[in-house]
C-alpha atoms as a printed R data frame, in Angstrom:
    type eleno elety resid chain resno       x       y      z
1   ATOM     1    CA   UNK     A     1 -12.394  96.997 66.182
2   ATOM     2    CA   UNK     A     2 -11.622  99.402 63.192
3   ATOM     3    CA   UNK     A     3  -9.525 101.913 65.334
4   ATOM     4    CA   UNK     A     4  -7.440  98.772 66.740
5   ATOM     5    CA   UNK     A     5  -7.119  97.436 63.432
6   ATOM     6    CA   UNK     A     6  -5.816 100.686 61.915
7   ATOM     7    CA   UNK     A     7  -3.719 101.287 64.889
8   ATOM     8    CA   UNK     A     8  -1.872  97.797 63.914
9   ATOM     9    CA   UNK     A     9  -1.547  99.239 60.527
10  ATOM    10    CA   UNK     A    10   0.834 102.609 61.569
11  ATOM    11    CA   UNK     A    11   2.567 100.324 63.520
12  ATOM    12    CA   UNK     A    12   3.200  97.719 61.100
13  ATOM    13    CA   UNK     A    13   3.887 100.934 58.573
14  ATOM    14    CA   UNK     A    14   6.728 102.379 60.965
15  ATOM    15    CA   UNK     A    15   8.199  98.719 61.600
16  ATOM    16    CA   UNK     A    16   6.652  98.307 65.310
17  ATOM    17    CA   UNK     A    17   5.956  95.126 66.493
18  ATOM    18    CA   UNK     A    18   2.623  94.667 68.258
19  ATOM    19    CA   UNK     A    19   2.399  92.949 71.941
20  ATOM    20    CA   UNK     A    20   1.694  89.410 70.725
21  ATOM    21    CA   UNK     A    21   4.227  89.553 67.687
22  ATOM    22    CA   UNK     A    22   6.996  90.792 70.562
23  ATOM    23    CA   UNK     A    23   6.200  87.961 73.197
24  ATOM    24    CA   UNK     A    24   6.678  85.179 69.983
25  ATOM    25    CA   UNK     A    25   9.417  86.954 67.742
26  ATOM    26    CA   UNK     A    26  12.239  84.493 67.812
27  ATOM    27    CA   UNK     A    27  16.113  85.578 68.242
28  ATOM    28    CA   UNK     A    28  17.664  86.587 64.694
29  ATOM    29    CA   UNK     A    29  13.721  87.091 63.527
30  ATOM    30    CA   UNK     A    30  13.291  85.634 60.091
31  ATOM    31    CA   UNK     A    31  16.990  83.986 59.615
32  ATOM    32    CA   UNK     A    32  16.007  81.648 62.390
33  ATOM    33    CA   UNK     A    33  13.985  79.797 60.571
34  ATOM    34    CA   UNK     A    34  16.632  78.701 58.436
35  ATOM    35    CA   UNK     A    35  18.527  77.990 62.208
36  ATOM    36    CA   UNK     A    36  15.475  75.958 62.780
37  ATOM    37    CA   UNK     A    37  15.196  73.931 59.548
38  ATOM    38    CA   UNK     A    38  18.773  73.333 59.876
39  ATOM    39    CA   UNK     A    39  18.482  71.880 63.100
40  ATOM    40    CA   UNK     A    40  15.119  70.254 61.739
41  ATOM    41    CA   UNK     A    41  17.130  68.165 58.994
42  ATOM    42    CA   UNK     A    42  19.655  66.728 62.027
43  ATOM    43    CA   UNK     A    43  17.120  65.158 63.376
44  ATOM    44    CA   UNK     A    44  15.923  63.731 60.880
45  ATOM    45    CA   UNK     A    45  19.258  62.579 58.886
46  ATOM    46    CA   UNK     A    46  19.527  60.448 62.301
47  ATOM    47    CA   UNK     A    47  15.980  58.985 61.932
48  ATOM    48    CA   UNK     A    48  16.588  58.039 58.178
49  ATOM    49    CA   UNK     A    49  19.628  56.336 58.899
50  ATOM    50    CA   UNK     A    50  18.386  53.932 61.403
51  ATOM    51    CA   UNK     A    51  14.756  53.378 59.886
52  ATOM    52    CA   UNK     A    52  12.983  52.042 56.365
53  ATOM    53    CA   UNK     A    53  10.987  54.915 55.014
54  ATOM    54    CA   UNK     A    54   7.757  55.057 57.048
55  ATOM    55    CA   UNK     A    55   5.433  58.178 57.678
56  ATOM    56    CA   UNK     A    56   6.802  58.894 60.899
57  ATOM    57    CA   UNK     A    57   9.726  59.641 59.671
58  ATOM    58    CA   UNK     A    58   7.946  61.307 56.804
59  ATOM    59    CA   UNK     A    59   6.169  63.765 59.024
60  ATOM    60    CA   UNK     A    60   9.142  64.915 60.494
61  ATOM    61    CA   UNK     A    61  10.886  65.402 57.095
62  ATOM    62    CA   UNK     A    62   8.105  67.411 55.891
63  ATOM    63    CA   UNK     A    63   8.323  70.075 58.987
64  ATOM    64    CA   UNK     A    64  12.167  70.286 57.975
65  ATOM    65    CA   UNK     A    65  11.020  70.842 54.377
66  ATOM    66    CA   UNK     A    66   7.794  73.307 55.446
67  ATOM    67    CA   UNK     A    67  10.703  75.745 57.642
68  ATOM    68    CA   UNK     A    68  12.979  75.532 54.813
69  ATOM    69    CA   UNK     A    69  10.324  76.750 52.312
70  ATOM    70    CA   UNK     A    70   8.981  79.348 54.801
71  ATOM    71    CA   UNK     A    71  12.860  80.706 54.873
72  ATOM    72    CA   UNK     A    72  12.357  81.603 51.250
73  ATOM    73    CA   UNK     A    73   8.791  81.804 50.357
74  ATOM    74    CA   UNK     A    74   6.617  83.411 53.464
75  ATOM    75    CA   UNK     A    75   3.340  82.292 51.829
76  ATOM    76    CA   UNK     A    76   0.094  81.512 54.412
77  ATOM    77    CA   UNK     A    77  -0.314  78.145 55.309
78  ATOM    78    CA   UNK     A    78  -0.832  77.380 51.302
79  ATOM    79    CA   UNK     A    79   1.712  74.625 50.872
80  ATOM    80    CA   UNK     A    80  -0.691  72.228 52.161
81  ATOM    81    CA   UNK     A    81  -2.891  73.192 49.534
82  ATOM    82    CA   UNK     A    82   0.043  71.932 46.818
83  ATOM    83    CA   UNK     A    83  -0.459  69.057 44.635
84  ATOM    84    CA   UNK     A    84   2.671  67.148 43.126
85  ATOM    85    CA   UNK     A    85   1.440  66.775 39.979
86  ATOM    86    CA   UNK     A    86  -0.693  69.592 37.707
87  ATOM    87    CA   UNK     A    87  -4.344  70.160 38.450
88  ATOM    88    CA   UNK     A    88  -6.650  73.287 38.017
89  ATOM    89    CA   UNK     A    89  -5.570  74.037 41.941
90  ATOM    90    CA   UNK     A    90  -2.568  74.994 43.236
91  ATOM    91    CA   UNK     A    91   0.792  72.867 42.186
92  ATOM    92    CA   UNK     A    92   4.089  72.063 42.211
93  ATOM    93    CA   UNK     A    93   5.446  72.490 38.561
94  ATOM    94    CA   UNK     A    94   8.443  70.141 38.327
95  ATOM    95    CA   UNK     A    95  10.116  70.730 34.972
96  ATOM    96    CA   UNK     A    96  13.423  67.719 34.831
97  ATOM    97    CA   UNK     A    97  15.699  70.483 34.089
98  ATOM    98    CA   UNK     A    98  16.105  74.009 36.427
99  ATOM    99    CA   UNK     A    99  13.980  74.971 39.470
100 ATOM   100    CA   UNK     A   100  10.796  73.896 40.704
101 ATOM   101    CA   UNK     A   101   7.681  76.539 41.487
102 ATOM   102    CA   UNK     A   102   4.935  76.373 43.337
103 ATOM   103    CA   UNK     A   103   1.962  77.278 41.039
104 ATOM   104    CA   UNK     A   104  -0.892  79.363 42.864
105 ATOM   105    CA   UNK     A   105  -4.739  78.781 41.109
106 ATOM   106    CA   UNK     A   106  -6.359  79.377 44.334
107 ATOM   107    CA   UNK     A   107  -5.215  82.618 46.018
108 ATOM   108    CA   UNK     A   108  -7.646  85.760 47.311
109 ATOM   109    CA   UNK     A   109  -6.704  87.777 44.646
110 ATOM   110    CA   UNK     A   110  -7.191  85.071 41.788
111 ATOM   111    CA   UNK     A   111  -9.958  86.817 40.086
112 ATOM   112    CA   UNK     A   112  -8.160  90.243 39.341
113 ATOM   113    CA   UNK     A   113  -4.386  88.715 38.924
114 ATOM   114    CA   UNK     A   114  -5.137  85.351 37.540
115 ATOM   115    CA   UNK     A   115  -2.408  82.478 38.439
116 ATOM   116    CA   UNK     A   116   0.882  83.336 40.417
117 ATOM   117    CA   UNK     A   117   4.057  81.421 39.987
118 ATOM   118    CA   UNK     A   118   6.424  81.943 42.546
119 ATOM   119    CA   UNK     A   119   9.692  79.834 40.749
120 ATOM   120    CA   UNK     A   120  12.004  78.532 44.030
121 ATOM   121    CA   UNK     A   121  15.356  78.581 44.738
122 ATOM   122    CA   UNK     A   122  18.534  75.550 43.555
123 ATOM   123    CA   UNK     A   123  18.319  74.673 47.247
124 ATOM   124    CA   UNK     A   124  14.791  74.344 47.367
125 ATOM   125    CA   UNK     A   125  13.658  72.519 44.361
126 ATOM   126    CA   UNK     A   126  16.487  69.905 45.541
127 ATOM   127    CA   UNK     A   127  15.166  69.800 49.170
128 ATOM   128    CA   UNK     A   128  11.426  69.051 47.223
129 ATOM   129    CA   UNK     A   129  13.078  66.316 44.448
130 ATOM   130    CA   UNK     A   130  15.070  64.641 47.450
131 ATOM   131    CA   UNK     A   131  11.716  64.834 49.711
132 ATOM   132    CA   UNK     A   132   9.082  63.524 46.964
133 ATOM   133    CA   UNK     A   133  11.874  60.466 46.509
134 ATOM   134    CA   UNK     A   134  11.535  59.833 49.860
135 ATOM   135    CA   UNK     A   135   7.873  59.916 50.409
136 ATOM   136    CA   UNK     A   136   7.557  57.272 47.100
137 ATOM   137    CA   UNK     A   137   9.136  54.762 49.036
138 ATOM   138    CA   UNK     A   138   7.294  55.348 52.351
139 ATOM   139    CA   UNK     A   139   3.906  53.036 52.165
140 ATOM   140    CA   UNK     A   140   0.365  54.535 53.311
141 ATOM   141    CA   UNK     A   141   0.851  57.467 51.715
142 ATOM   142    CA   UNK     A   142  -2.697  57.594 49.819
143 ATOM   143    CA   UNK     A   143  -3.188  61.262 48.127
144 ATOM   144    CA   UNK     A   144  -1.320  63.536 45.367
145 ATOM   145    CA   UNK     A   145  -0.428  66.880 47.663
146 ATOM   146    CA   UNK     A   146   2.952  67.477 48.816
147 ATOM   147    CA   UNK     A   147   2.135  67.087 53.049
148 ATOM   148    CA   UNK     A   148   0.665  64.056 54.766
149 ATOM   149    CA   UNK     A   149  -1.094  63.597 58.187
150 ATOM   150    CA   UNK     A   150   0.754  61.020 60.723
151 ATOM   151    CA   UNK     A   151  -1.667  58.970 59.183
152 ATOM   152    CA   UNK     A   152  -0.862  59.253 55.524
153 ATOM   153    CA   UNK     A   153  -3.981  61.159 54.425
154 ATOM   154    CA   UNK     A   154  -4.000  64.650 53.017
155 ATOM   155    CA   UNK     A   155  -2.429  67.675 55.587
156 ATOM   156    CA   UNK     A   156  -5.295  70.329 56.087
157 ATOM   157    CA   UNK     A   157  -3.961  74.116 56.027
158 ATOM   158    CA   UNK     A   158  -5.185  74.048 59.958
159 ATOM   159    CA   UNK     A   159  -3.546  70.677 60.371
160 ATOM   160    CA   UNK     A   160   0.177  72.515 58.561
161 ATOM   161    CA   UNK     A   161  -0.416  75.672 61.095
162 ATOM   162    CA   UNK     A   162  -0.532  73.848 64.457
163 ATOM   163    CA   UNK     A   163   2.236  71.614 63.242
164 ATOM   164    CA   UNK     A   164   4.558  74.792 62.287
165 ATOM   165    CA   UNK     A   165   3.334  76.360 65.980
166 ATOM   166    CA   UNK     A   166   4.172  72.738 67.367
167 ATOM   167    CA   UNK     A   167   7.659  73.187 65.830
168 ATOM   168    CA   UNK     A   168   9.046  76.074 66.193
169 ATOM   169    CA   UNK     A   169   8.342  76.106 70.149
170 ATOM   170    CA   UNK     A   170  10.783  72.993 70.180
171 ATOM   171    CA   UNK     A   171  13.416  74.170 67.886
172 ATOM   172    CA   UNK     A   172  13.298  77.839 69.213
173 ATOM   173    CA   UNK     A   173  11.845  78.515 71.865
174 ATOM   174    CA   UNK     A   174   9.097  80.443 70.535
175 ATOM   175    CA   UNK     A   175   5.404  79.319 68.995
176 ATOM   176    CA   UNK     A   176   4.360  80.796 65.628
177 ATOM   177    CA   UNK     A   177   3.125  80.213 62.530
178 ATOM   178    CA   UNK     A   178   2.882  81.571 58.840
179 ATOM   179    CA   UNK     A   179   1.072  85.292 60.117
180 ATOM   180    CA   UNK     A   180   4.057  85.997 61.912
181 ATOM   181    CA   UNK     A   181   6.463  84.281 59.533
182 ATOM   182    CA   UNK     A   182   5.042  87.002 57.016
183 ATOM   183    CA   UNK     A   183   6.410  89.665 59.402
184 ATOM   184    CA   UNK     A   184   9.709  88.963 60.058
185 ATOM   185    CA   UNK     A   185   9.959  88.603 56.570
186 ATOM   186    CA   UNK     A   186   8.627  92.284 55.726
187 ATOM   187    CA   UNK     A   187  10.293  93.190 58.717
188 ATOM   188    CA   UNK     A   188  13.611  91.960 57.055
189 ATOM   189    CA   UNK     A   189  12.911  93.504 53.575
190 ATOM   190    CA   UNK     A   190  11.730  96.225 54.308
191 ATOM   191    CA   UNK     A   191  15.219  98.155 53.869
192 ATOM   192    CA   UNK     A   192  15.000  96.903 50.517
193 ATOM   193    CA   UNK     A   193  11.357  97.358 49.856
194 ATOM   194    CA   UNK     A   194  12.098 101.350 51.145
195 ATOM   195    CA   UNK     A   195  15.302 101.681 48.667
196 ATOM   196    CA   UNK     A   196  12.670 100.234 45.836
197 ATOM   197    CA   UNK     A   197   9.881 102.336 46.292
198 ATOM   198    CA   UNK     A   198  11.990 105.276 46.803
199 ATOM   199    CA   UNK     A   199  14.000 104.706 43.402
200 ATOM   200    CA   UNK     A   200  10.333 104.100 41.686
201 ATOM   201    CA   UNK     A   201   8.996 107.471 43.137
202 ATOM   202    CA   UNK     A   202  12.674 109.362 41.582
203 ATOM   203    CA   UNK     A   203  12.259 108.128 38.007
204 ATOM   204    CA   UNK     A   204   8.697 108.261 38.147
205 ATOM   205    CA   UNK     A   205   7.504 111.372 39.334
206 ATOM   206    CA   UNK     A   206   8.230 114.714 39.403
207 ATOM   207    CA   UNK     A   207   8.809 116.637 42.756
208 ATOM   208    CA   UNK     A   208   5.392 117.774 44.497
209 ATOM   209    CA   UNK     A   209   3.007 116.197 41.692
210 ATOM   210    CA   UNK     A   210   1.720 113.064 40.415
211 ATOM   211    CA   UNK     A   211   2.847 113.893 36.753
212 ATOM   212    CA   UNK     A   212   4.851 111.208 35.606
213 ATOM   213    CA   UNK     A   213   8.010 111.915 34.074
214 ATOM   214    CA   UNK     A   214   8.261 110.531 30.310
């Protein structure tokens, strides 16, 4: 089990994709999940403009608003774990003015880094402020966290990951969740990531030794 899992390290390392990530990486890798939350929020403009608010319609806003999230922010299936309003657990801060963030209490490296706020994009915290106005006016709706069950209770992180599976196989073709959502987006940065490090490792360090430089 240790050799296999090291072996899936160097691979990940040199940018190789492993068996199962090849037979579910979707076409354009991580921009189609913007593709598929664009096609998400069709579907659902159409079901808004015909119905009242009601938590059908809710769940199938939320998957448009989970993809669109996951295009910026490849987090695990944490943003079931959100509240809307501040608690000691993870949040949404909302400040009226400028962009949202999602506010992490409960992570696995809480203990040594403390809190993480990961501050969202313009097009983000608007796709949130539009979504919570929505889900005010949609009755049953019985809990403070940003996802709902068909049902109106609280989404589990399970409950979010079979959904996003559930999703993605009808908008592309191709069933994954947030494990593989992390990859394409690594996969995509990593040019970036490369140009980073090496930049950190010119002005850091001298030539053939660990001596910092300054």
């Amino acid at each position: 089990m240790y050799k296999a899992a090291s072996q899936y390290e160097r691979n990940r390392s040199k940018n190789k994709r492993s068996e199962k990530e090849e037979k579910a990486w979707p076409k354009g890798g991580y921009k189609a999940l913007k593709k598929a939350s664009a096609e998400q929020w069709k579907r659902v403009k159409v079901l808004m403009k015909d119905e009242e608010p009601n938590l059908k319609t809710l769940y199938q806003y939320q998957l448009y608003v989970i993809l669109k999230l996951f295009s910026e922010v490849p987090f695990r299936n944490l943003f079931a774990s959100f509240s809307i309003k501040k608690s000691e657990g993870n949040y949404i801060a909302r400040p009226k003015k400028g962009n949202w963030s999602f506010v992490v209490n409960e992570h696995k490296t809480a203990k040594k880094q403390g809190p993480l706020e990961v501050k969202l994009s313009r097009a983000n915290t608007m796709s949130l402020r539009k979504f919570l106005a929505y889900r005010e006016k949609v009755p049953g709706v019985d809990h403070d966290y940003l996802l709902s069950n068909k049902t109106g209770t609280k989404m589990s992180k399970s409950t979010m990951g079979k959904a996003v599976h559930r999703v993605t196989k009808n908008l592309l073709g191709k069933a994954f969740g947030s494990r593989l959502i992390r990859v394409l987006a690594s996969t995509e940065l990593k040019p970036e990531i490369d140009k980073v490090e090496a930049l950190r490792k010119k002005m850091l360090h001298k030539p053939g030794s660990k001596e910092t430089v300054g």
